[in-house]
Coordinates of C-alpha atoms and ligand atoms in Angstrom, one line a residue:
X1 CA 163.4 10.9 129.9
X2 CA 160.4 9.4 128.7
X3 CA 160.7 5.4 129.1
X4 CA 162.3 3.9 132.2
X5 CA 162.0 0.4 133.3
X6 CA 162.3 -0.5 136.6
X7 CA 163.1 -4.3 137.9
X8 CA 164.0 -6.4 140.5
X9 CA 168.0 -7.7 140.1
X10 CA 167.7 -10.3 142.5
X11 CA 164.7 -13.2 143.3
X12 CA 162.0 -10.1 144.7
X13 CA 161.2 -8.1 147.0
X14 CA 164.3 -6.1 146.3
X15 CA 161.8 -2.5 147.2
X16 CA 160.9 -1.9 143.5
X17 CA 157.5 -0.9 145.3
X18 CA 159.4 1.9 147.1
X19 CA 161.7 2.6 144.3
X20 CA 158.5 3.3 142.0
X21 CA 156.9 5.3 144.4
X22 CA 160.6 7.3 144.6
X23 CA 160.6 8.1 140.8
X24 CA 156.4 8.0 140.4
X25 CA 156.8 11.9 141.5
X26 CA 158.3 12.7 138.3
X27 CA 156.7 10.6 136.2
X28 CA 153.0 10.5 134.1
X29 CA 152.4 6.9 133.8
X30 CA 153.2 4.0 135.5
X31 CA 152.6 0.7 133.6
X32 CA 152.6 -3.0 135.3
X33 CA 154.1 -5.2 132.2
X34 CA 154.4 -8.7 133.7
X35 CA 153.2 -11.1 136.5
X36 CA 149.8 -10.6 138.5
X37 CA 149.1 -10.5 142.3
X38 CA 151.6 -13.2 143.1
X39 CA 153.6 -9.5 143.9
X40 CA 153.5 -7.9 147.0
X41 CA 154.9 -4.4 146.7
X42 CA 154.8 -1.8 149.9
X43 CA 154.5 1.6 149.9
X44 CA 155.7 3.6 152.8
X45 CA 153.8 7.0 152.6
X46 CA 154.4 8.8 156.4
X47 CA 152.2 6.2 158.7
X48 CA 150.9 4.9 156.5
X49 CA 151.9 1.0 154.8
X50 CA 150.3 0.3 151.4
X51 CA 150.4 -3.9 150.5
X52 CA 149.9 -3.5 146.5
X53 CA 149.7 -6.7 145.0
X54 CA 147.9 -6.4 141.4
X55 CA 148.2 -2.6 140.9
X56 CA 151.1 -0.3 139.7
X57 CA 152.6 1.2 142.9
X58 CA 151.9 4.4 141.4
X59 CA 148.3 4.2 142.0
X60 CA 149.4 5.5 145.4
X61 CA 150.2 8.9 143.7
X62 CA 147.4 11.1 142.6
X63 CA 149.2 12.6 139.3
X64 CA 150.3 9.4 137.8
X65 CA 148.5 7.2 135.6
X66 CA 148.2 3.3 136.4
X67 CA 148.2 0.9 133.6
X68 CA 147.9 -2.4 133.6
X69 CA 149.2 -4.2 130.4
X70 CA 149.0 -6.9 128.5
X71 CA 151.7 -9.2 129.8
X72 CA 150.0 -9.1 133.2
X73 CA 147.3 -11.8 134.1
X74 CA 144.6 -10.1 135.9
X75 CA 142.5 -11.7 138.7
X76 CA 139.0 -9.8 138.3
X77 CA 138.0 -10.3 142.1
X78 CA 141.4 -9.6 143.4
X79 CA 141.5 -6.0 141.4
X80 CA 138.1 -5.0 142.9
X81 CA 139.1 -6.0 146.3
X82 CA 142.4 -3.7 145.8
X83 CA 140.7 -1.2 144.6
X84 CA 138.1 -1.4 147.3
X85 CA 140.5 -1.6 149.7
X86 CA 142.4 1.5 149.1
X87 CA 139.5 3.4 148.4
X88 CA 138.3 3.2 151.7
X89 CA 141.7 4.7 152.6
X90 CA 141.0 7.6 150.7
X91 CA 143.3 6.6 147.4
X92 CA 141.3 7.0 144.2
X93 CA 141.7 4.5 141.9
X94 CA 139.6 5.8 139.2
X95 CA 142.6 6.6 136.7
X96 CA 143.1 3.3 136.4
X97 CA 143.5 1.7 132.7
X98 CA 143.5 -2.2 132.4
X99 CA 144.8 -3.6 129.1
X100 CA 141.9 -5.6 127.0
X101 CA 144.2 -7.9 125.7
X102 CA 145.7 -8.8 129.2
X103 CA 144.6 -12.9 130.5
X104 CA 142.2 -13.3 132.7
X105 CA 143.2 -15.2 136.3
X106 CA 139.9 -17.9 136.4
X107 CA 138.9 -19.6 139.3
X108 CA 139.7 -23.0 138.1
X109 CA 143.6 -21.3 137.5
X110 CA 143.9 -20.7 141.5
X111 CA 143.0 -24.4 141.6
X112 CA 144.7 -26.0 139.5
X113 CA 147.8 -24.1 140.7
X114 CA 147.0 -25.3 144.2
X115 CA 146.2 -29.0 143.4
X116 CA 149.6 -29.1 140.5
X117 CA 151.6 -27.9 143.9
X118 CA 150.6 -30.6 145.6
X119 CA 150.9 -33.1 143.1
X120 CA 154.4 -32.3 142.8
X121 CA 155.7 -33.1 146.1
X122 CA 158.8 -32.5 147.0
X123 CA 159.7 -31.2 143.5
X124 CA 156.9 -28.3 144.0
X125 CA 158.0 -25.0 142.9
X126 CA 156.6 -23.5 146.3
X127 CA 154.2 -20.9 144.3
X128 CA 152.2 -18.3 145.5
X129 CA 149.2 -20.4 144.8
X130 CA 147.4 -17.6 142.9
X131 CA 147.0 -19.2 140.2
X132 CA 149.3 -17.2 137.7
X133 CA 151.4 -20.2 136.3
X134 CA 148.2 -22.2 135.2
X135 CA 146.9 -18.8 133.8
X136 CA 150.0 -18.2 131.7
X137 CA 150.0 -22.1 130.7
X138 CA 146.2 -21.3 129.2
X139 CA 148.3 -18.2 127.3
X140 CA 151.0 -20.1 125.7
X141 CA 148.5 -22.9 125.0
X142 CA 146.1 -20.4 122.9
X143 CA 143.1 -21.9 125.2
X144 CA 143.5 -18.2 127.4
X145 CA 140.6 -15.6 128.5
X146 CA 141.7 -12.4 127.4
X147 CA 139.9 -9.0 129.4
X148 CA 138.2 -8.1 126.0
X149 CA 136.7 -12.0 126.1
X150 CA 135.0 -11.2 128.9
X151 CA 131.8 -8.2 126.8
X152 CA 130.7 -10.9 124.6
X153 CA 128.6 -14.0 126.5
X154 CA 128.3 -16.1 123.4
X155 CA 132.3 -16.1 122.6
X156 CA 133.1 -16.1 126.3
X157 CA 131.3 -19.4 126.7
X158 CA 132.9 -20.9 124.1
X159 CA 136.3 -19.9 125.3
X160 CA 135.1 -21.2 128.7
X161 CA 134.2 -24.8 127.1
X162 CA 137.4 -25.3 125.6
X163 CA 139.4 -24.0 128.2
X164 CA 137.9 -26.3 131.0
X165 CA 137.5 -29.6 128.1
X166 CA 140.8 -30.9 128.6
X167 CA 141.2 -29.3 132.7
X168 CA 137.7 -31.1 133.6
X169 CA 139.1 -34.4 132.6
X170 CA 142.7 -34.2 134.5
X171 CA 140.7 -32.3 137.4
X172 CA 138.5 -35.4 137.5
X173 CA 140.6 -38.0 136.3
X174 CA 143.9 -37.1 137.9
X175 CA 143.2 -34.8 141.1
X176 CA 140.1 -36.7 141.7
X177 CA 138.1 -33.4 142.3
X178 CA 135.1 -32.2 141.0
X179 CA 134.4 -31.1 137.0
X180 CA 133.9 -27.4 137.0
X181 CA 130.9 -25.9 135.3
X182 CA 131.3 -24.3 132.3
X183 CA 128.0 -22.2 131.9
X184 CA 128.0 -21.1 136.3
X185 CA 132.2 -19.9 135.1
X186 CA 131.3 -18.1 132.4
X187 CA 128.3 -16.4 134.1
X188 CA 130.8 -15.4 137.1
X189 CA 133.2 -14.0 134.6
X190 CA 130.7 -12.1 132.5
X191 CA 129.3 -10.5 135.7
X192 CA 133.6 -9.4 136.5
X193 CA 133.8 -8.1 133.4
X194 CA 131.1 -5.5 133.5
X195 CA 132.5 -4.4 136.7
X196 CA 136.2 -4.3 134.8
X197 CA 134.3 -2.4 131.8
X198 CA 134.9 1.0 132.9
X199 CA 138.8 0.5 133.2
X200 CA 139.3 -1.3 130.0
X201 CA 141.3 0.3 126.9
X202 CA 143.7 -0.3 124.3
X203 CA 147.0 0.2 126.6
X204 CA 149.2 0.2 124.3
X205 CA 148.1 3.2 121.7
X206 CA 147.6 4.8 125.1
X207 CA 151.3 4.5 126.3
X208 CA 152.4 4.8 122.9
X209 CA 150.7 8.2 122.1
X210 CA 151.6 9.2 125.6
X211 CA 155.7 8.6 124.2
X212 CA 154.4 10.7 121.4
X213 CA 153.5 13.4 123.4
X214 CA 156.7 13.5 125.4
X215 CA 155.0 12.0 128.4
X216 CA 157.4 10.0 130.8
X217 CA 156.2 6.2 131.2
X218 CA 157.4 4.1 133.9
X219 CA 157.3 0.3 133.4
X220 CA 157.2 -1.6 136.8
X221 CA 157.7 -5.2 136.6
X222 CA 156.9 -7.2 139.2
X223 CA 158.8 -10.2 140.5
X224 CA 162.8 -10.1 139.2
X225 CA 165.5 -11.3 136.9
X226 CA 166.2 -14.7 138.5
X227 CA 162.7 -15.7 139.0
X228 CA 162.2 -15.1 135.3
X229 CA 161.0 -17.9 133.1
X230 CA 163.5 -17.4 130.6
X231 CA 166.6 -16.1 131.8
X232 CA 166.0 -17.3 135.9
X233 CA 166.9 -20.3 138.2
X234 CA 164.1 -22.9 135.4
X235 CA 162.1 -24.6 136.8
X236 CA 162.0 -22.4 140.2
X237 CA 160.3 -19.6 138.4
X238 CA 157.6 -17.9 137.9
X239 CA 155.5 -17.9 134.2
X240 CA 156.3 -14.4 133.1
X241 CA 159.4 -12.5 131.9
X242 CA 160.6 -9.8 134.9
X243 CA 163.2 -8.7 132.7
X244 CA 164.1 -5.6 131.2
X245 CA 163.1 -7.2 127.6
X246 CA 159.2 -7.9 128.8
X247 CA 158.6 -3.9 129.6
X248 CA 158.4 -4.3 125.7
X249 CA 156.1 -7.4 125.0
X250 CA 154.0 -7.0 128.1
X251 CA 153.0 -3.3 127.2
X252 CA 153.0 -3.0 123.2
X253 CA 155.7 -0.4 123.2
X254 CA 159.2 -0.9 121.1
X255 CA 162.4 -1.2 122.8
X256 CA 163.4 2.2 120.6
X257 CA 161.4 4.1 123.3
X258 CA 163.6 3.0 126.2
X259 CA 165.9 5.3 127.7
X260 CA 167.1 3.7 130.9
X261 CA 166.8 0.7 132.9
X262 CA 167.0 0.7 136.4
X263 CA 167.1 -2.6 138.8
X264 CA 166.6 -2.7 142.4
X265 CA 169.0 -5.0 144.4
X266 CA 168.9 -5.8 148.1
X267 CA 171.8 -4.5 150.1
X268 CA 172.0 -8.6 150.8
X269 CA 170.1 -11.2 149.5
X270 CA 166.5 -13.1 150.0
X271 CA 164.3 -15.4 148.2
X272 CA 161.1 -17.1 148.6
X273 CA 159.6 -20.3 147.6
X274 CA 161.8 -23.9 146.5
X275 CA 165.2 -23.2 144.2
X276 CA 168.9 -23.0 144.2
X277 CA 170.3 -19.8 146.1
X278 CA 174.4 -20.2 147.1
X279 CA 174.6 -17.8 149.5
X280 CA 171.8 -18.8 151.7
X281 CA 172.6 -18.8 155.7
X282 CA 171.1 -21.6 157.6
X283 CA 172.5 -20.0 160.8
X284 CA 171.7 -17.7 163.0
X285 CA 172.8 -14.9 160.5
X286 CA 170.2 -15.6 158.8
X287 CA 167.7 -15.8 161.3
X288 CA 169.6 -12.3 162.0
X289 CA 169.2 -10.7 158.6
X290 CA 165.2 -11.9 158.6
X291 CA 164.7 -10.3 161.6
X292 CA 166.6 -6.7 160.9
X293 CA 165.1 -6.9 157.6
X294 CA 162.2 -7.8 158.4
X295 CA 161.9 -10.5 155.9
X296 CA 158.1 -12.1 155.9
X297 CA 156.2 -11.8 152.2
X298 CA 153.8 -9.7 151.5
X299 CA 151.5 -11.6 149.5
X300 CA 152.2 -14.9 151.1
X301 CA 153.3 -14.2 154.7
X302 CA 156.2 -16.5 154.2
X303 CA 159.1 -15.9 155.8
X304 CA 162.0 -15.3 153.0
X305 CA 165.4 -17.3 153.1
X306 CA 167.6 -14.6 153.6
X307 CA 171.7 -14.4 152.2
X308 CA 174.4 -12.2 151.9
X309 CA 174.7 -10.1 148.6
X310 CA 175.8 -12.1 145.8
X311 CA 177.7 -10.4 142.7
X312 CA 177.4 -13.2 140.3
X313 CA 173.5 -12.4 140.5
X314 CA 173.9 -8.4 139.9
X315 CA 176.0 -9.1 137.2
X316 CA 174.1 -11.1 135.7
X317 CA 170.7 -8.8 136.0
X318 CA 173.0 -6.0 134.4
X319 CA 173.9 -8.6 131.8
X320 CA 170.2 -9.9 130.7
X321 CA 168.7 -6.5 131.5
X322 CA 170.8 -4.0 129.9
X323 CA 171.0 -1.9 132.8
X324 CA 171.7 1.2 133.3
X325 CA 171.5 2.0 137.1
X326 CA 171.0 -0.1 140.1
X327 CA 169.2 1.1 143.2
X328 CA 170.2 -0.7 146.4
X329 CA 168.5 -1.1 148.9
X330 CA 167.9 -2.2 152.3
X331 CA 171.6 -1.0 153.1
X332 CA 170.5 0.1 157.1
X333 CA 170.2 -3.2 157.2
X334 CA 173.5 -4.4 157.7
X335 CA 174.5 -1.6 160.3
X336 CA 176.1 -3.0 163.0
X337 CA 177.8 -5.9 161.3
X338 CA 181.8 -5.9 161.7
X339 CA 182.5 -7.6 158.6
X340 CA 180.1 -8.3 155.7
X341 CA 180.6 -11.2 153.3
X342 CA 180.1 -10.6 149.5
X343 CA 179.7 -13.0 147.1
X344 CA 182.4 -12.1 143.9
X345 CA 182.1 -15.7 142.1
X346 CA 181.1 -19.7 142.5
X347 CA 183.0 -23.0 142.9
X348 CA 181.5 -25.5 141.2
X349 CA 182.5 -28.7 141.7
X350 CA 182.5 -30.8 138.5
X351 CA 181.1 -34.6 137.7
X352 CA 185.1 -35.8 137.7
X353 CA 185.2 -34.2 141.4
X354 CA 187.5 -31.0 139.9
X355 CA 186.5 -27.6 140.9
X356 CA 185.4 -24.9 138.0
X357 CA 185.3 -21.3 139.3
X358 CA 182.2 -19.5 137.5
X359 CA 182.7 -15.5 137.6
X360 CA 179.1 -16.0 135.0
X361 CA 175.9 -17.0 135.8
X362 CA 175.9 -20.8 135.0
X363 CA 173.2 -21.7 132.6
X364 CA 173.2 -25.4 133.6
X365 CA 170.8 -25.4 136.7
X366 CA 172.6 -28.7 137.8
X367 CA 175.5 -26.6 138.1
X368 CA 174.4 -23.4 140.0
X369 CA 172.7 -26.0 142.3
X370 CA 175.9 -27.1 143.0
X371 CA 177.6 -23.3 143.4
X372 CA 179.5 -22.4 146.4
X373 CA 180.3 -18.8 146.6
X374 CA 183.6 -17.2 147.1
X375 CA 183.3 -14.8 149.5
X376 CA 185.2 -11.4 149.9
X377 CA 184.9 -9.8 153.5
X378 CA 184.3 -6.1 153.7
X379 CA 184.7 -4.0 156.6
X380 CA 181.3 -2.9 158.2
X381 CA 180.3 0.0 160.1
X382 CA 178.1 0.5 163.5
X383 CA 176.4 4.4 163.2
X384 CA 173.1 4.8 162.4
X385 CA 172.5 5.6 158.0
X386 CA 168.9 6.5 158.4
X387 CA 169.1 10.0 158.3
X388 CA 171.6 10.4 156.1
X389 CA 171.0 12.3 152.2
X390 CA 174.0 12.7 151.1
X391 CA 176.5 9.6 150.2
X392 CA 179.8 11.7 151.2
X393 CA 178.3 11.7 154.5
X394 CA 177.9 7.8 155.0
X395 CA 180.6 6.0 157.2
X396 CA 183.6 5.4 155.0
X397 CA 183.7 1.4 155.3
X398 CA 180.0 2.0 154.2
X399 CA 180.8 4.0 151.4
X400 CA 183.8 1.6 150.6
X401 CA 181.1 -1.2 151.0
X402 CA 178.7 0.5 148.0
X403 CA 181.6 0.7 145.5
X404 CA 182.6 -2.4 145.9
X405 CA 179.2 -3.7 145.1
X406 CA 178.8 -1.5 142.4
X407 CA 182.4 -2.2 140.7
X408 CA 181.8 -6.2 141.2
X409 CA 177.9 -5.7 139.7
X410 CA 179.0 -3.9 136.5
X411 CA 176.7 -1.0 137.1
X412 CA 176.6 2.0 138.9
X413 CA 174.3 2.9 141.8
X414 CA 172.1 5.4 141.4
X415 CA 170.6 5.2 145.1
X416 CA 170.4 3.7 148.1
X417 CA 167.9 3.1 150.8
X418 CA 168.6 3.3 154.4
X419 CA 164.9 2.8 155.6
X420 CA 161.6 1.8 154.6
X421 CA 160.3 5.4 154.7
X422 CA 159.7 7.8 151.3
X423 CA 162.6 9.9 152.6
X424 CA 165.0 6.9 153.5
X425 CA 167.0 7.1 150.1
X426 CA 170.5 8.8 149.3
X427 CA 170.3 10.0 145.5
X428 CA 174.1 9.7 144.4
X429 CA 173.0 10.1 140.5
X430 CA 169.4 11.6 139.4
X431 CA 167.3 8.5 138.0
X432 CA 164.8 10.0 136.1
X433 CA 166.8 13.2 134.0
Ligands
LIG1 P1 159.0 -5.3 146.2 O1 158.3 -6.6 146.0 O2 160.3 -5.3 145.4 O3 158.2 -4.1 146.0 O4 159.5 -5.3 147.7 P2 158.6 -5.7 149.0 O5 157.7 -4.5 149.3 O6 158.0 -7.0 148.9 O7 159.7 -5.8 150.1 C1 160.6 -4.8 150.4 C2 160.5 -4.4 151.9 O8 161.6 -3.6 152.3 C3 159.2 -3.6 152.2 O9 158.8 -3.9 153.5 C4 159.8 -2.1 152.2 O10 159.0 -1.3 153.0 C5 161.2 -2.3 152.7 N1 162.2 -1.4 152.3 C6 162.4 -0.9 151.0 N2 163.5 -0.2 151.0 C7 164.1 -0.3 152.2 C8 165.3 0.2 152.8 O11 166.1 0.9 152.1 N3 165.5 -0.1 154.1 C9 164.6 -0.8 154.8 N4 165.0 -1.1 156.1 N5 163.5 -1.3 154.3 C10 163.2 -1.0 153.0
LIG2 P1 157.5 -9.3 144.0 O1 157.0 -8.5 142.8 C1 159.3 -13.0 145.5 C2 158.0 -16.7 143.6 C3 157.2 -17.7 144.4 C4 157.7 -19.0 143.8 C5 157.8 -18.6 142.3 C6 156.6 -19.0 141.5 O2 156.9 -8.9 145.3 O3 159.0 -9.2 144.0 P2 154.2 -18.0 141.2 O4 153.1 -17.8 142.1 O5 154.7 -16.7 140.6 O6 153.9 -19.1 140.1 O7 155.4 -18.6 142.0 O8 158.0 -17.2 142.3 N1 157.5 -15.3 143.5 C7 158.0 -14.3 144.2 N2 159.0 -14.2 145.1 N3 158.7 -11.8 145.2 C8 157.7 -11.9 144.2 O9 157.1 -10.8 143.7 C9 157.3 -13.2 143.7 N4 156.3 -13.6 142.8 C10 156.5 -14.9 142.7 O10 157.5 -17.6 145.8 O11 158.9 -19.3 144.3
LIG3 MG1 157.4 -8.2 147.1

């Protein structure tokens, strides 16, 4: 099984973190393809908790190789203070390969995602304020620093001027801040990338000969499928493509070499951040499902608006992603609950007051704004899950509850989680043979 993609179904922090982690054992490489350190991805490892934000979650495990590729947009000081970080807890992060071709986060992209934020208002976007949209603007706007910029002082300087023409003036002009200074930048960026020297290689003839070799690649994206730039809730997004498609353009390996394509989805729902999300609880259901969740960000602290599981969403991941197993997660959760909602479909009420039912993602955003789910209730159960391996052995409204999520989601599930911990999983189909 040599190239698996793993995702996030839903709008994050579904426990791809965990789910790497899970399949890391059996694998050689894991690749990060999209996104930077706006992620927050724990690792559970006996007592202890690993917060990864910038590295693959299988940096945590000594056989597998950690790659960062292209697609992502590295933050120089934020990598060495991750690697640092879990060095002094005894995880070496030598193995490490960074992309060259992979953007560079700048210091002036953390403030002008900061300042945009503000600037916005109400309409803000509610960002992780790491500067990854700015980052991936400089990308698309061919004005980007690219890792392999960052050995050559006369080009980086250059690049550095042109970058920072046109953001000195708005910086100035508009946010009524200070102009940043092109040669102090550059000499901060050249002095990161001798420190990033050692990691740096071409990623993808690495990944690619690795396939050759019969090697078994994981690509990890970070973020998820509705927080996609393309295919997500525009403009409440985030600059990269999470889906299944940007394993491909974020590592510089064809989409002949993937085999399977596995999401994550929460047992429920959560999101962080501004946006559209029907099946968010205002209650004190919610409040309830953020505290037995345990629903606070990783990266951000934030604590995430929480929902029941919504259908329309998985079916659309397994839609847009191709999928070919879902792990779901978070299912211990719910324990305790005597009847769980389940969102199968949206009302949408129309601009001549008529109601449209949507069993498919709406593309207009005006319209999934508007979405009201249909609910199904299911039964719900009250034993403890957590120390349960095998699904036969799961309560049978709980059982009854994964097959219904997995018939309305268009895929099957692979696995679920009933716990944070390694061993808090139930493989129901092997995800890696
Ligand atoms: P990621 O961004 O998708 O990697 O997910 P996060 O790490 O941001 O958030 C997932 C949270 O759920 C983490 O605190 C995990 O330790 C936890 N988690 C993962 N799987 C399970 C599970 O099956 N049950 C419970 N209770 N917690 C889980
Ligand atoms: P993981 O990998 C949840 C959200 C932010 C914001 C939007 C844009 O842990 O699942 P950005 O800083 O990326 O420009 O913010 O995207 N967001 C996430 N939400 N999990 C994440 O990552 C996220 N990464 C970004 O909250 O709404
Ligand atoms: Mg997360």
């Amino acid at each position: 099984m040599p190239g698996i993609i793993l995702i996030g179904a839903q709008w994050g922090d579904e426990g791809k973190g965990k789910a790497t982690d899970l399949i890391g054992t059996h694998v050689d490489y894991v690749a990060r393809f999209n996104g930077g350190n706006n992620a927050g991805h724990t690792v559970v490892v006996g007592d202890e908790s690993y917060a990864l934000h910038l590295l693959p979650s299988g940096i945590i495990n000594p056989n597998v190789i950690p790659v960062i590729g292209n697609g992502v947009v590295v933050d120089p000081e934020v990598l060495f203070e991750e690697i640092e970080g879990l060095e002094s807890r005894g995880v070496d992060c030598s193995r490490l390969l960074v992309s060259e071709s992979a953007h560079v986060i700048a210091p002036y992209h953390r403030t002008i995602d900061k300042v945009t934020e503000r600037f916005l208002g109400k309409r803000k976007i509610g960002t992780t304020g790491r500067g990854i949209g700015p980052a991936y603007a400089d990308k698309i706007n061919r004005v980007g620093i690219r890792v392999h910029d960052l050995f050559n002082a006369e080009h980086l300087h250059d690049k550095v001027e042109a970058s920072l023409h046109q953001k000195n003036q708005m910086l100035v002009k508009l946010y009524n801040r200070r102009a940043i200074d092109v040669d102090r930048t550059t000499d901060e960026l050249l002095a990161l990338g001798e420190r990033l020297r050692p990691y740096v290689t071409n990623t993808s003839l690495v990944l690619n000969k690795a396939l050759d070799e019969g090697k078994t690649v994981l690509f990890e994206g970070g973020q998820a499928t509705m927080l996609d730039v393309d295919h997500g809730t525009y403009p409440f997004v985030t600059s990269s493509n999470p889906t299944a498609g940007g394993a491909c353009t974020g590592t510089g390996v064809g989409p002949t070499r993937i085999d399977r394509v596995i999401a994550v989805a929460k047992a429920y729902t959560t999101r962080v951040g501004e946006g559209p999300f029907p099946t968010e609880l205002f209650d004190e259901q919610g409040d309830w499902l953020r505290n037995q969740g345990h629903e606070f960000g990783v990266t951000t602290g934030r604590p995430r608006r929480c929902g029941w599981f919504d259908a329309v969403v998985t079916r659309y991941a397994s839609q847009v992603n191709g999928l070919t197993d879902l792990v779901l997660t978070k299912l211990d959760v719910l324990t305790g609950l005597p009847t769980i909602p389940v969102c199968v479909a949206y009302d949408v009420e129309q601009a001549d007051g008529t109601h449209v039912r949507y069993d498919d993602m709406p593309a207009d955003q005006a319209a999934f704004a508007k979405a009201t789910p249909i609910y199904e209730e299911l039964p719900g159960w009250s034993e403890d899950i957590s120390q349960i391996h095998r699904f036969e052995d799961l309560p049978a409204t709980c059982q009854a509850y994964v097959k219904r999520l997995e018939e309305i989601s268009n895929c099957r599930i692979s696995a679920i989680g009933t716990g944070p911990q390694r061993d808090h999983i139930i493989e129901v189909h092997s995800l890696i043979d």
